[in-house]
PDB file of C-alpha atoms and ligand atoms in Angstrom:
ATOM      1  CA  MET L   2      11.958 -10.216 -11.980  1.00  0.00           C
ATOM      2  CA  LYS L   3      14.648  -7.935 -11.365  1.00  0.00           C
ATOM      3  CA  GLN L   4      12.266  -5.317 -10.609  1.00  0.00           C
ATOM      4  CA  ILE L   5       9.431  -4.638  -8.562  1.00  0.00           C
ATOM      5  CA  VAL L   6       7.949  -0.501  -7.982  1.00  0.00           C
ATOM      6  CA  LEU L   7       4.897  -0.579  -5.543  1.00  0.00           C
ATOM      7  CA  ILE L   8       2.487   2.292  -5.650  1.00  0.00           C
ATOM      8  CA  GLY L   9      -0.552   3.126  -3.435  1.00  0.00           C
ATOM      9  CA  PHE L  10      -1.883   6.406  -1.203  1.00  0.00           C
ATOM     10  CA  MET L  11      -0.554   6.827   2.062  1.00  0.00           C
ATOM     11  CA  GLY L  12      -0.979   3.506   4.531  1.00  0.00           C
ATOM     12  CA  ALA L  13      -1.070   1.311   1.667  1.00  0.00           C
ATOM     13  CA  GLY L  14       2.251  -0.675   3.250  1.00  0.00           C
ATOM     14  CA  LYS L  15       3.979   0.351   0.515  1.00  0.00           C
ATOM     15  CA  THR L  16       7.110   0.626   2.828  1.00  0.00           C
ATOM     16  CA  THR L  17       5.963  -2.731   5.384  1.00  0.00           C
ATOM     17  CA  ILE L  18       5.294  -4.720   1.831  1.00  0.00           C
ATOM     18  CA  GLY L  19       8.797  -3.964  -0.043  1.00  0.00           C
ATOM     19  CA  HIS L  20      10.148  -4.841   3.107  1.00  0.00           C
ATOM     20  CA  LEU L  21       9.102  -7.683   2.942  1.00  0.00           C
ATOM     21  CA  LEU L  22       9.452  -8.801  -0.388  1.00  0.00           C
ATOM     22  CA  ALA L  23      12.717  -7.766  -0.682  1.00  0.00           C
ATOM     23  CA  LYS L  24      13.540 -10.622   2.200  1.00  0.00           C
ATOM     24  CA  GLU L  25      11.746 -12.899   0.329  1.00  0.00           C
ATOM     25  CA  THR L  26      13.443 -12.167  -3.286  1.00  0.00           C
ATOM     26  CA  GLY L  27      17.024 -11.199  -2.059  1.00  0.00           C
ATOM     27  CA  LEU L  28      16.181  -8.131  -3.795  1.00  0.00           C
ATOM     28  CA  THR L  29      17.569  -4.695  -2.900  1.00  0.00           C
ATOM     29  CA  GLN L  30      15.062  -2.688  -1.187  1.00  0.00           C
ATOM     30  CA  TYR L  31      14.457   1.321  -2.152  1.00  0.00           C
ATOM     31  CA  ASP L  32      12.386   3.688  -1.007  1.00  0.00           C
ATOM     32  CA  PHE L  33      11.364   6.450  -2.327  1.00  0.00           C
ATOM     33  CA  ASP L  34      10.541   8.666   0.712  1.00  0.00           C
ATOM     34  CA  GLU L  35      14.645   7.438   1.697  1.00  0.00           C
ATOM     35  CA  LEU L  36      15.574   8.459  -1.724  1.00  0.00           C
ATOM     36  CA  VAL L  37      14.375  12.337  -1.582  1.00  0.00           C
ATOM     37  CA  VAL L  38      15.683  12.888   2.026  1.00  0.00           C
ATOM     38  CA  ASN L  39      18.786  11.547   0.882  1.00  0.00           C
ATOM     39  CA  LYS L  40      18.693  14.229  -1.882  1.00  0.00           C
ATOM     40  CA  ILE L  41      17.557  17.134   0.420  1.00  0.00           C
ATOM     41  CA  GLY L  42      19.765  16.541   3.031  1.00  0.00           C
ATOM     42  CA  MET L  43      16.144  17.250   5.586  1.00  0.00           C
ATOM     43  CA  SER L  44      13.056  15.615   6.274  1.00  0.00           C
ATOM     44  CA  ILE L  45      10.460  15.988   3.467  1.00  0.00           C
ATOM     45  CA  ALA L  46       8.424  18.123   6.224  1.00  0.00           C
ATOM     46  CA  ASP L  47      10.236  20.920   5.918  1.00  0.00           C
ATOM     47  CA  TYR L  48      11.614  20.382   2.672  1.00  0.00           C
ATOM     48  CA  PHE L  49       7.668  20.726   2.233  1.00  0.00           C
ATOM     49  CA  ASP L  50       7.570  24.425   4.793  1.00  0.00           C
ATOM     50  CA  ARG L  51      10.851  25.638   2.563  1.00  0.00           C
ATOM     51  CA  PHE L  52       9.888  24.903  -1.254  1.00  0.00           C
ATOM     52  CA  GLY L  53       6.390  24.249  -1.877  1.00  0.00           C
ATOM     53  CA  SER L  54       4.867  20.718  -2.679  1.00  0.00           C
ATOM     54  CA  ASP L  55       5.683  21.626  -6.998  1.00  0.00           C
ATOM     55  CA  ALA L  56       9.815  21.156  -5.403  1.00  0.00           C
ATOM     56  CA  PHE L  57       9.309  18.240  -3.872  1.00  0.00           C
ATOM     57  CA  ARG L  58       7.348  16.416  -6.883  1.00  0.00           C
ATOM     58  CA  ALA L  59      10.392  17.432  -9.479  1.00  0.00           C
ATOM     59  CA  VAL L  60      12.706  15.610  -7.114  1.00  0.00           C
ATOM     60  CA  GLU L  61      10.763  12.908  -6.921  1.00  0.00           C
ATOM     61  CA  THR L  62      10.053  12.507 -10.689  1.00  0.00           C
ATOM     62  CA  SER L  63      13.915  12.697 -11.012  1.00  0.00           C
ATOM     63  CA  ILE L  64      14.430   9.603  -8.872  1.00  0.00           C
ATOM     64  CA  LEU L  65      11.911   7.980  -9.957  1.00  0.00           C
ATOM     65  CA  GLU L  66      13.343   8.834 -13.590  1.00  0.00           C
ATOM     66  CA  GLU L  67      16.878   7.739 -12.044  1.00  0.00           C
ATOM     67  CA  SER L  68      15.002   4.755 -10.451  1.00  0.00           C
ATOM     68  CA  ALA L  69      13.901   3.150 -14.357  1.00  0.00           C
ATOM     69  CA  ASP L  70      16.326   0.933 -14.524  1.00  0.00           C
ATOM     70  CA  LEU L  71      17.205  -0.156 -11.029  1.00  0.00           C
ATOM     71  CA  SER L  72      17.219  -3.937 -10.217  1.00  0.00           C
ATOM     72  CA  GLY L  73      15.267  -3.710  -6.711  1.00  0.00           C
ATOM     73  CA  ILE L  74      12.549  -3.765  -4.941  1.00  0.00           C
ATOM     74  CA  ILE L  75      10.870   0.230  -4.813  1.00  0.00           C
ATOM     75  CA  SER L  76       8.772   1.185  -2.668  1.00  0.00           C
ATOM     76  CA  THR L  77       7.629   4.868  -4.103  1.00  0.00           C
ATOM     77  CA  GLY L  78       5.699   7.817  -2.189  1.00  0.00           C
ATOM     78  CA  GLY L  79       1.247   7.994  -2.565  1.00  0.00           C
ATOM     79  CA  GLY L  80       1.631  10.914  -4.613  1.00  0.00           C
ATOM     80  CA  ILE L  81       4.255   9.172  -7.411  1.00  0.00           C
ATOM     81  CA  VAL L  82       1.167   9.337 -10.033  1.00  0.00           C
ATOM     82  CA  LEU L  83       0.105  13.036  -9.610  1.00  0.00           C
ATOM     83  CA  LYS L  84       2.083  14.249 -12.808  1.00  0.00           C
ATOM     84  CA  GLU L  85       1.527  12.925 -15.904  1.00  0.00           C
ATOM     85  CA  LYS L  86       5.393  12.857 -16.677  1.00  0.00           C
ATOM     86  CA  ASN L  87       5.368  10.398 -13.617  1.00  0.00           C
ATOM     87  CA  ARG L  88       2.388   8.048 -14.984  1.00  0.00           C
ATOM     88  CA  THR L  89       3.936   7.422 -18.622  1.00  0.00           C
ATOM     89  CA  ILE L  90       7.202   6.634 -16.732  1.00  0.00           C
ATOM     90  CA  LEU L  91       5.738   4.013 -14.492  1.00  0.00           C
ATOM     91  CA  LYS L  92       3.582   2.632 -17.723  1.00  0.00           C
ATOM     92  CA  GLU L  93       7.238   1.649 -19.638  1.00  0.00           C
ATOM     93  CA  MET L  94       8.300   0.003 -16.122  1.00  0.00           C
ATOM     94  CA  PRO L  95       8.166  -3.819 -16.372  1.00  0.00           C
ATOM     95  CA  CYS L  96       6.016  -5.050 -12.422  1.00  0.00           C
ATOM     96  CA  VAL L  97       4.630  -1.597 -11.156  1.00  0.00           C
ATOM     97  CA  ILE L  98       1.907  -2.961  -8.264  1.00  0.00           C
ATOM     98  CA  TYR L  99      -0.960  -1.212  -6.594  1.00  0.00           C
ATOM     99  CA  LEU L 100      -1.647  -1.733  -2.813  1.00  0.00           C
ATOM    100  CA  LYS L 101      -5.128  -0.769  -2.517  1.00  0.00           C
ATOM    101  CA  ALA L 102      -7.442  -0.837   0.597  1.00  0.00           C
ATOM    102  CA  ASP L 103     -10.546   1.226   1.459  1.00  0.00           C
ATOM    103  CA  MET L 104     -10.461   4.736   1.790  1.00  0.00           C
ATOM    104  CA  MET L 105     -11.714   4.197   5.495  1.00  0.00           C
ATOM    105  CA  ALA L 106      -9.506   1.663   6.459  1.00  0.00           C
ATOM    106  CA  LEU L 107      -6.351   3.976   5.164  1.00  0.00           C
ATOM    107  CA  ILE L 108      -7.784   6.875   6.461  1.00  0.00           C
ATOM    108  CA  GLU L 109      -7.389   5.525   9.863  1.00  0.00           C
ATOM    109  CA  ARG L 110      -3.712   4.054   9.117  1.00  0.00           C
ATOM    110  CA  VAL L 111      -2.245   7.547   8.451  1.00  0.00           C
ATOM    111  CA  VAL L 112      -5.002   9.218  10.784  1.00  0.00           C
ATOM    112  CA  LEU L 113      -2.993   6.287  13.519  1.00  0.00           C
ATOM    113  CA  ASP L 114       0.588   6.878  12.659  1.00  0.00           C
ATOM    114  CA  LYS L 115       2.589   8.598  14.278  1.00  0.00           C
ATOM    115  CA  ARG L 116       5.969   8.132  13.893  1.00  0.00           C
ATOM    116  CA  ASN L 117       5.437   9.411   9.248  1.00  0.00           C
ATOM    117  CA  VAL L 118       4.712  13.415   9.163  1.00  0.00           C
ATOM    118  CA  ARG L 119       2.900  13.334   5.486  1.00  0.00           C
ATOM    119  CA  PRO L 120       2.957  16.493   4.804  1.00  0.00           C
ATOM    120  CA  LEU L 121      -0.466  16.178   2.990  1.00  0.00           C
ATOM    121  CA  ALA L 122      -2.337  14.288   6.001  1.00  0.00           C
ATOM    122  CA  GLU L 123      -0.825  15.975   9.077  1.00  0.00           C
ATOM    123  CA  SER L 124      -4.027  17.688  11.297  1.00  0.00           C
ATOM    124  CA  LYS L 125      -5.872  16.442   8.614  1.00  0.00           C
ATOM    125  CA  SER L 126      -9.389  15.436   9.371  1.00  0.00           C
ATOM    126  CA  PRO L 127     -10.688  11.961   7.639  1.00  0.00           C
ATOM    127  CA  GLU L 128     -12.506  13.809   5.098  1.00  0.00           C
ATOM    128  CA  GLU L 129      -9.880  16.500   3.849  1.00  0.00           C
ATOM    129  CA  ILE L 130      -7.340  13.034   3.544  1.00  0.00           C
ATOM    130  CA  ALA L 131     -10.323  11.829   1.987  1.00  0.00           C
ATOM    131  CA  GLU L 132     -10.623  14.626  -0.369  1.00  0.00           C
ATOM    132  CA  VAL L 133      -6.558  13.504  -1.424  1.00  0.00           C
ATOM    133  CA  TYR L 134      -7.515  10.344  -1.966  1.00  0.00           C
ATOM    134  CA  LEU L 135     -10.354   9.894  -3.586  1.00  0.00           C
ATOM    135  CA  PRO L 136      -8.746  12.342  -7.121  1.00  0.00           C
ATOM    136  CA  ARG L 137      -5.762   9.855  -7.073  1.00  0.00           C
ATOM    137  CA  ALA L 138      -7.782   6.083  -6.868  1.00  0.00           C
ATOM    138  CA  PRO L 139      -7.869   6.147 -11.151  1.00  0.00           C
ATOM    139  CA  LEU L 140      -4.572   7.315 -11.845  1.00  0.00           C
ATOM    140  CA  TYR L 141      -3.539   4.498  -8.974  1.00  0.00           C
ATOM    141  CA  GLU L 142      -5.228   1.906 -10.690  1.00  0.00           C
ATOM    142  CA  GLU L 143      -4.603   3.481 -14.708  1.00  0.00           C
ATOM    143  CA  SER L 144      -0.246   3.065 -13.909  1.00  0.00           C
ATOM    144  CA  ALA L 145      -0.159  -0.101 -12.367  1.00  0.00           C
ATOM    145  CA  LYS L 146       0.445  -3.328 -14.445  1.00  0.00           C
ATOM    146  CA  ILE L 147      -0.940  -5.129 -11.443  1.00  0.00           C
ATOM    147  CA  ILE L 148      -3.552  -4.260  -8.681  1.00  0.00           C
ATOM    148  CA  ILE L 149      -3.459  -6.510  -5.466  1.00  0.00           C
ATOM    149  CA  GLU L 150      -6.173  -5.655  -2.916  1.00  0.00           C
ATOM    150  CA  THR L 151      -4.840  -5.922   0.566  1.00  0.00           C
ATOM    151  CA  THR L 152      -7.938  -5.223   2.857  1.00  0.00           C
ATOM    152  CA  GLY L 153      -8.502  -6.881   6.175  1.00  0.00           C
ATOM    153  CA  ARG L 154      -5.003  -9.109   5.124  1.00  0.00           C
ATOM    154  CA  THR L 155      -1.770  -9.498   6.536  1.00  0.00           C
ATOM    155  CA  PRO L 156       1.630  -8.120   5.178  1.00  0.00           C
ATOM    156  CA  GLU L 157       2.416 -11.612   4.702  1.00  0.00           C
ATOM    157  CA  ASP L 158      -0.362 -13.076   2.307  1.00  0.00           C
ATOM    158  CA  ILE L 159      -0.464  -9.573  -0.271  1.00  0.00           C
ATOM    159  CA  VAL L 160       3.831 -10.678  -0.506  1.00  0.00           C
ATOM    160  CA  LYS L 161       2.259 -14.422  -1.004  1.00  0.00           C
ATOM    161  CA  GLU L 162       0.405 -13.197  -3.575  1.00  0.00           C
ATOM    162  CA  ILE L 163       2.522 -10.587  -5.156  1.00  0.00           C
ATOM    163  CA  LEU L 164       5.432 -13.188  -5.687  1.00  0.00           C
ATOM    164  CA  ASN L 165       1.999 -15.910  -7.223  1.00  0.00           C
ATOM    165  CA  LYS L 166       1.670 -13.195  -9.399  1.00  0.00           C
ATOM    166  CA  VAL L 167       4.708 -11.836 -10.214  1.00  0.00           C
ATOM    167  CA  GLY L 168       6.667 -15.438 -10.626  1.00  0.00           C
ATOM    168  CA  LYS L 169       4.079 -16.205 -13.440  1.00  0.00           C
ATOM    169  CA  ARG L 170       4.984 -13.342 -15.768  1.00  0.00           C
TER     170      ARG L 170
HETATM  171  C1  S3P B 222       2.650  11.752  -0.266  1.00  0.00           C
HETATM  172  C2  S3P B 222       3.212  10.574   0.586  1.00  0.00           C
HETATM  173  C3  S3P B 222       4.667  10.413   1.400  1.00  0.00           C
HETATM  174  C4  S3P B 222       6.184  11.466   1.355  1.00  0.00           C
HETATM  175  C5  S3P B 222       5.715  12.743   0.459  1.00  0.00           C
HETATM  176  C6  S3P B 222       4.108  13.217  -0.157  1.00  0.00           C
HETATM  177  C7  S3P B 222       1.812  12.186  -0.630  1.00  0.00           C
HETATM  178  O1  S3P B 222       4.652   9.007   1.146  1.00  0.00           O
HETATM  179  O2  S3P B 222       5.807  10.776  -0.509  1.00  0.00           O
HETATM  180  O3  S3P B 222       4.985  12.830   2.064  1.00  0.00           O
HETATM  181  O4  S3P B 222       1.753  13.129  -1.768  1.00  0.00           O
HETATM  182  O5  S3P B 222       0.370  11.004  -0.426  1.00  0.00           O
HETATM  183  P1  S3P B 222       3.722   8.072   1.610  1.00  0.00           P
HETATM  184  O6  S3P B 222       3.748   7.299   1.034  1.00  0.00           O
HETATM  185  O7  S3P B 222       5.143   6.936   2.128  1.00  0.00           O
HETATM  186  O8  S3P B 222       3.279   8.052   2.740  1.00  0.00           O
END
């Protein structure tokens, strides 16, 4: 397996699991949020403020298109599944893994995470974050080849399951 793409809501562990998977497989990790920041030359929060979410989503799509043939572990941003075009690209990729978690666990992680500034979660109540999550949940499911339940598990345990499943494909 030369490419593993991780999808899931904010706080699902895409970056952390991607990092561990890269270590275990020797593949390079590509983090979408970093690729976006490199491309736009400013923070995601500033870009949202100045140009709006549609412009951000367009940058995200161009990076996904460029990633189609990339070898490596690709950690996407939580909103990647919103556009139908992106879901079509994801469905054509060989190994897209949905890191699934209970909604309340995700919301708690997003609220407690002070390191990442996320325009769609910043200064929002748990109810408002749930409103962002709920319409997305089925889109993650339909875009993934493999679904991994992550609630209450350690990153190491999750990585073991992924490598087990991917190794058998
Ligand atoms: C977003 C998730 C963020 C980042 C941006 C928008 C979203 O990535 O791409 O703030 O719409 O869910 P993470 O999922 O890595 O936090």
